[in-house]
Amino acid sequence: MTRDAALALDAADPLRELRAQFELPPGVIYLDGNSLGVLPRATAARVQQVVRQEWGEGLIRSWNSAGWMTLPQRLGDKIARLVGVGAGELVVADSTSINLFKVLSAALSIAQEASGTRRVILSERSNFPTDLYIAEALARERGFELVLADADELPARLDHRVAVLMLTHVNYRSGRMHDMAALTHAAHQAGALALWDLAHSAGAVPLDLHAARADFAIGCGYKYLNGGPGAPAFVWVHPEHAERFWQPLAGWMGHASPFEFTPGYRPAAGISRYLCGTPAVLSLAALECGVDTVLAAEPLGGMAALRAKSLALTRLFAARVQATCPELVLVSPEDDARRGSQVCFSHPELGYAVVQALIARGVIGDFRSPDILRFGFTPLYLRFVDAWDAAEHLREVMQREEWRRPEFNQRQAVT
Ligand SMILES: *Cc1c(COP(=O)(O)O)cnc(C)c1O
């Protein structure tokens, strides 16, 4: 492989035109779209329009005339196309953490009704902390127990005590991807429900929640969906379960008829009962621009084409770094079928400083404590030559020991 070969791959890339949808700052190779996606070109003008016209001129009339009220459902229908569910099954609201609270609570209620003896929420020890914290708090409140296992032990830990298997599809740190269909099947065989967090999969890998027979799913708007910092999240409940329980945050937007202003709660039909309060219109408008950047791939092969390119990018980067930086240990799976859209390496001491030295060179990845150098690959805007050049920068940082500089060893709040 040579740099010219990478340029040739770009020239032949059927998705290359999608990069023009983004405002990428010059001189930056952005390998952190799994943490905060890049700003789409359409977003600033769209948010400006919502502010100036819909809010400024339309004022309160825009709840009807600009369709603000139905944004959670309309945008939900767009995301539904990316995760393999039908229109009307998914809504956009709140944050991933809050949506997890809603669906995990509903899952515990279903389990409790079916059997009083299933008292365990089973999850992975290396799951993203907010998922574990929410589960821990709910378990305390509801008299359940949160049990953590390593990924490979999960099937064996699915016994008659497990109420819910709660997993993140692609691990935020290692990039390891679970077999959603197989684990969901194992959970069901054991009599448990399966809840999936798609924070690192939605917009990054093809998903088919119905084919996998999942029960609940949540996901994040600001990672591969490019919705902007703190963008709203999404929530999906299998239509079989959607009306079985009230979710615990029974706000008026989840009411069957909020503008009757009646004192009693009557949940809305279907997934809309998973809404809580007033939609965050500005954030939803920005998120829609982000989701549209992913849907723009549909005529070019959609998620399958994005996945093929993502795998080729991560293969190229991992191979180059392994060939040139023997000090770094590849942590993400080499097997394509088990790797999400990121590549990670570990180093026992230098991880943080190496990432800082790379950022100073315009190659933006991130560090995940205690020892992980993490590089996310968003095929919508990354080129093969970016993967090549990023690996070259990393090689130079290691060979020239740039990580020694004191400013690269000063920890900031967000790593
Ligand atoms: C990013 C991420 C979140 C983020 O949750 P917020 O409520 O948006 O802070 C949650 N879970 C996982 C697995 C994530 O990767």
PDB file of C-alpha atoms in Angstrom, residues 240-383:
ATOM      1  CA  GLU A 240     -45.696  -5.447  20.980  1.00  0.00           C
ATOM      2  CA  HIS A 241     -44.460  -3.777  24.171  1.00  0.00           C
ATOM      3  CA  ALA A 242     -45.041  -0.101  23.433  1.00  0.00           C
ATOM      4  CA  GLU A 243     -48.467   0.079  25.032  1.00  0.00           C
ATOM      5  CA  ARG A 244     -47.970  -2.448  27.794  1.00  0.00           C
ATOM      6  CA  PHE A 245     -46.689   0.031  30.343  1.00  0.00           C
ATOM      7  CA  TRP A 246     -46.533   3.665  31.218  1.00  0.00           C
ATOM      8  CA  GLN A 247     -43.039   4.900  31.064  1.00  0.00           C
ATOM      9  CA  PRO A 248     -42.115   6.541  34.376  1.00  0.00           C
ATOM     10  CA  LEU A 249     -41.533  10.079  33.063  1.00  0.00           C
ATOM     11  CA  ALA A 250     -45.181  10.540  32.214  1.00  0.00           C
ATOM     12  CA  GLY A 251     -45.043  14.153  31.054  1.00  0.00           C
ATOM     13  CA  TRP A 252     -47.758  15.902  29.106  1.00  0.00           C
ATOM     14  CA  MET A 253     -46.166  15.366  25.678  1.00  0.00           C
ATOM     15  CA  GLY A 254     -46.682  11.645  26.166  1.00  0.00           C
ATOM     16  CA  HIS A 255     -50.340  12.189  27.012  1.00  0.00           C
ATOM     17  CA  ALA A 256     -53.024  11.071  24.568  1.00  0.00           C
ATOM     18  CA  SER A 257     -54.409  14.578  24.389  1.00  0.00           C
ATOM     19  CA  PRO A 258     -52.087  17.136  26.000  1.00  0.00           C
ATOM     20  CA  PHE A 259     -54.131  20.171  25.052  1.00  0.00           C
ATOM     21  CA  GLU A 260     -57.226  18.994  26.868  1.00  0.00           C
ATOM     22  CA  PHE A 261     -55.323  19.875  30.045  1.00  0.00           C
ATOM     23  CA  THR A 262     -57.128  17.216  32.054  1.00  0.00           C
ATOM     24  CA  PRO A 263     -55.800  16.355  35.524  1.00  0.00           C
ATOM     25  CA  GLY A 264     -55.484  12.607  34.861  1.00  0.00           C
ATOM     26  CA  TYR A 265     -52.750  10.960  32.757  1.00  0.00           C
ATOM     27  CA  ARG A 266     -53.838   8.947  29.748  1.00  0.00           C
ATOM     28  CA  PRO A 267     -50.824   7.677  27.770  1.00  0.00           C
ATOM     29  CA  ALA A 268     -50.656   8.369  24.034  1.00  0.00           C
ATOM     30  CA  ALA A 269     -50.924   5.442  21.649  1.00  0.00           C
ATOM     31  CA  GLY A 270     -47.726   3.659  20.653  1.00  0.00           C
ATOM     32  CA  ILE A 271     -44.248   5.105  20.991  1.00  0.00           C
ATOM     33  CA  SER A 272     -45.457   8.693  21.531  1.00  0.00           C
ATOM     34  CA  ARG A 273     -46.027   7.896  25.184  1.00  0.00           C
ATOM     35  CA  TYR A 274     -42.245   7.795  25.501  1.00  0.00           C
ATOM     36  CA  LEU A 275     -42.137  11.575  25.056  1.00  0.00           C
ATOM     37  CA  CYS A 276     -42.016  13.651  28.206  1.00  0.00           C
ATOM     38  CA  GLY A 277     -41.895  17.451  27.881  1.00  0.00           C
ATOM     39  CA  THR A 278     -41.865  20.131  25.183  1.00  0.00           C
ATOM     40  CA  PRO A 279     -39.688  19.270  22.156  1.00  0.00           C
ATOM     41  CA  ALA A 280     -36.305  21.067  21.926  1.00  0.00           C
ATOM     42  CA  VAL A 281     -37.110  22.631  18.550  1.00  0.00           C
ATOM     43  CA  LEU A 282     -33.733  24.260  17.782  1.00  0.00           C
ATOM     44  CA  SER A 283     -31.839  21.089  18.625  1.00  0.00           C
ATOM     45  CA  LEU A 284     -34.270  18.933  16.673  1.00  0.00           C
ATOM     46  CA  ALA A 285     -33.864  21.180  13.612  1.00  0.00           C
ATOM     47  CA  ALA A 286     -30.077  20.771  13.803  1.00  0.00           C
ATOM     48  CA  LEU A 287     -30.380  17.026  14.317  1.00  0.00           C
ATOM     49  CA  GLU A 288     -32.598  16.707  11.247  1.00  0.00           C
ATOM     50  CA  CYS A 289     -29.810  18.220   9.113  1.00  0.00           C
ATOM     51  CA  GLY A 290     -27.420  15.668  10.580  1.00  0.00           C
ATOM     52  CA  VAL A 291     -29.712  12.693   9.981  1.00  0.00           C
ATOM     53  CA  ASP A 292     -30.224  13.911   6.404  1.00  0.00           C
ATOM     54  CA  THR A 293     -26.465  13.652   5.782  1.00  0.00           C
ATOM     55  CA  VAL A 294     -26.684   9.920   6.521  1.00  0.00           C
ATOM     56  CA  LEU A 295     -29.892   9.415   4.533  1.00  0.00           C
ATOM     57  CA  ALA A 296     -28.148  11.098   1.579  1.00  0.00           C
ATOM     58  CA  ALA A 297     -26.233   7.820   1.211  1.00  0.00           C
ATOM     59  CA  GLU A 298     -29.457   5.898   0.451  1.00  0.00           C
ATOM     60  CA  PRO A 299     -29.283   6.301  -3.348  1.00  0.00           C
ATOM     61  CA  LEU A 300     -25.592   5.309  -3.204  1.00  0.00           C
ATOM     62  CA  GLY A 301     -26.103   2.024  -1.401  1.00  0.00           C
ATOM     63  CA  GLY A 302     -27.131   3.278   2.027  1.00  0.00           C
ATOM     64  CA  MET A 303     -25.823   1.833   5.263  1.00  0.00           C
ATOM     65  CA  ALA A 304     -24.383  -1.232   3.502  1.00  0.00           C
ATOM     66  CA  ALA A 305     -22.172   0.987   1.326  1.00  0.00           C
ATOM     67  CA  LEU A 306     -21.203   3.154   4.316  1.00  0.00           C
ATOM     68  CA  ARG A 307     -20.308   0.039   6.270  1.00  0.00           C
ATOM     69  CA  ALA A 308     -18.153  -1.343   3.455  1.00  0.00           C
ATOM     70  CA  LYS A 309     -16.220   1.921   3.272  1.00  0.00           C
ATOM     71  CA  SER A 310     -15.938   2.197   7.056  1.00  0.00           C
ATOM     72  CA  LEU A 311     -14.433  -1.299   7.257  1.00  0.00           C
ATOM     73  CA  ALA A 312     -11.980  -0.514   4.472  1.00  0.00           C
ATOM     74  CA  LEU A 313     -10.930   2.705   6.242  1.00  0.00           C
ATOM     75  CA  THR A 314     -10.461   1.073   9.640  1.00  0.00           C
ATOM     76  CA  ARG A 315      -8.577  -1.878   8.075  1.00  0.00           C
ATOM     77  CA  LEU A 316      -6.215   0.488   6.286  1.00  0.00           C
ATOM     78  CA  PHE A 317      -5.550   2.614   9.384  1.00  0.00           C
ATOM     79  CA  ALA A 318      -5.102  -0.362  11.725  1.00  0.00           C
ATOM     80  CA  ALA A 319      -2.721  -2.094   9.323  1.00  0.00           C
ATOM     81  CA  ARG A 320      -0.588   1.025   8.783  1.00  0.00           C
ATOM     82  CA  VAL A 321      -0.300   1.787  12.493  1.00  0.00           C
ATOM     83  CA  GLN A 322       0.511  -1.828  13.327  1.00  0.00           C
ATOM     84  CA  ALA A 323       3.217  -1.799  10.669  1.00  0.00           C
ATOM     85  CA  THR A 324       4.821   1.445  11.843  1.00  0.00           C
ATOM     86  CA  CYS A 325       4.131   1.788  15.597  1.00  0.00           C
ATOM     87  CA  PRO A 326       5.093  -1.456  17.356  1.00  0.00           C
ATOM     88  CA  GLU A 327       4.665   0.210  20.793  1.00  0.00           C
ATOM     89  CA  LEU A 328       0.910   0.490  20.271  1.00  0.00           C
ATOM     90  CA  VAL A 329      -1.283  -2.555  20.842  1.00  0.00           C
ATOM     91  CA  LEU A 330      -4.391  -2.943  18.697  1.00  0.00           C
ATOM     92  CA  VAL A 331      -7.404  -3.269  21.006  1.00  0.00           C
ATOM     93  CA  SER A 332     -10.288  -3.165  18.539  1.00  0.00           C
ATOM     94  CA  PRO A 333     -11.175  -6.485  16.890  1.00  0.00           C
ATOM     95  CA  GLU A 334      -9.352  -7.414  13.699  1.00  0.00           C
ATOM     96  CA  ASP A 335     -12.361  -9.435  12.565  1.00  0.00           C
ATOM     97  CA  ASP A 336     -14.546  -7.126  10.447  1.00  0.00           C
ATOM     98  CA  ALA A 337     -17.739  -8.717  11.737  1.00  0.00           C
ATOM     99  CA  ARG A 338     -16.877  -7.793  15.313  1.00  0.00           C
ATOM    100  CA  ARG A 339     -15.570  -4.275  14.799  1.00  0.00           C
ATOM    101  CA  GLY A 340     -17.697  -1.123  14.820  1.00  0.00           C
ATOM    102  CA  SER A 341     -16.513   2.016  13.032  1.00  0.00           C
ATOM    103  CA  GLN A 342     -13.503   2.779  15.200  1.00  0.00           C
ATOM    104  CA  VAL A 343      -9.934   1.645  15.768  1.00  0.00           C
ATOM    105  CA  CYS A 344      -8.319   1.702  19.205  1.00  0.00           C
ATOM    106  CA  PHE A 345      -4.861   1.103  20.471  1.00  0.00           C
ATOM    107  CA  SER A 346      -3.557   0.904  23.991  1.00  0.00           C
ATOM    108  CA  HIS A 347      -0.339   2.103  25.503  1.00  0.00           C
ATOM    109  CA  PRO A 348       0.343   1.682  29.236  1.00  0.00           C
ATOM    110  CA  GLU A 349       1.564   5.262  29.843  1.00  0.00           C
ATOM    111  CA  LEU A 350       1.611   7.469  26.799  1.00  0.00           C
ATOM    112  CA  GLY A 351      -1.963   7.324  25.496  1.00  0.00           C
ATOM    113  CA  TYR A 352      -3.084  10.755  26.620  1.00  0.00           C
ATOM    114  CA  ALA A 353       0.054  12.608  25.521  1.00  0.00           C
ATOM    115  CA  VAL A 354       0.181  10.881  22.130  1.00  0.00           C
ATOM    116  CA  VAL A 355      -3.414  11.886  21.424  1.00  0.00           C
ATOM    117  CA  GLN A 356      -2.618  15.482  22.432  1.00  0.00           C
ATOM    118  CA  ALA A 357       0.425  15.517  20.149  1.00  0.00           C
ATOM    119  CA  LEU A 358      -1.741  14.243  17.289  1.00  0.00           C
ATOM    120  CA  ILE A 359      -4.368  16.913  17.943  1.00  0.00           C
ATOM    121  CA  ALA A 360      -1.616  19.552  17.739  1.00  0.00           C
ATOM    122  CA  ARG A 361      -0.910  18.169  14.248  1.00  0.00           C
ATOM    123  CA  GLY A 362      -4.586  18.471  13.287  1.00  0.00           C
ATOM    124  CA  VAL A 363      -5.408  14.776  13.685  1.00  0.00           C
ATOM    125  CA  ILE A 364      -8.277  14.723  16.154  1.00  0.00           C
ATOM    126  CA  GLY A 365      -8.960  11.493  17.980  1.00  0.00           C
ATOM    127  CA  ASP A 366      -9.504  11.033  21.690  1.00  0.00           C
ATOM    128  CA  PHE A 367      -8.207   9.314  24.773  1.00  0.00           C
ATOM    129  CA  ARG A 368     -10.285   7.020  26.941  1.00  0.00           C
ATOM    130  CA  SER A 369      -9.006   6.315  30.404  1.00  0.00           C
ATOM    131  CA  PRO A 370      -6.973   4.445  31.463  1.00  0.00           C
ATOM    132  CA  ASP A 371      -4.905   3.661  28.355  1.00  0.00           C
ATOM    133  CA  ILE A 372      -6.903   3.824  25.099  1.00  0.00           C
ATOM    134  CA  LEU A 373      -6.141   5.907  22.002  1.00  0.00           C
ATOM    135  CA  ARG A 374      -9.433   5.979  20.114  1.00  0.00           C
ATOM    136  CA  PHE A 375      -9.976   6.835  16.450  1.00  0.00           C
ATOM    137  CA  GLY A 376     -13.508   6.979  15.019  1.00  0.00           C
ATOM    138  CA  PHE A 377     -14.049   6.689  11.263  1.00  0.00           C
ATOM    139  CA  THR A 378     -17.094   8.321   9.728  1.00  0.00           C
ATOM    140  CA  PRO A 379     -17.234   7.167   6.091  1.00  0.00           C
ATOM    141  CA  LEU A 380     -19.520  10.072   5.129  1.00  0.00           C
ATOM    142  CA  TYR A 381     -16.652  12.533   5.233  1.00  0.00           C
ATOM    143  CA  LEU A 382     -13.380  10.628   5.661  1.00  0.00           C
ATOM    144  CA  ARG A 383     -11.184   9.720   2.735  1.00  0.00           C
TER     145      ARG A 383
END
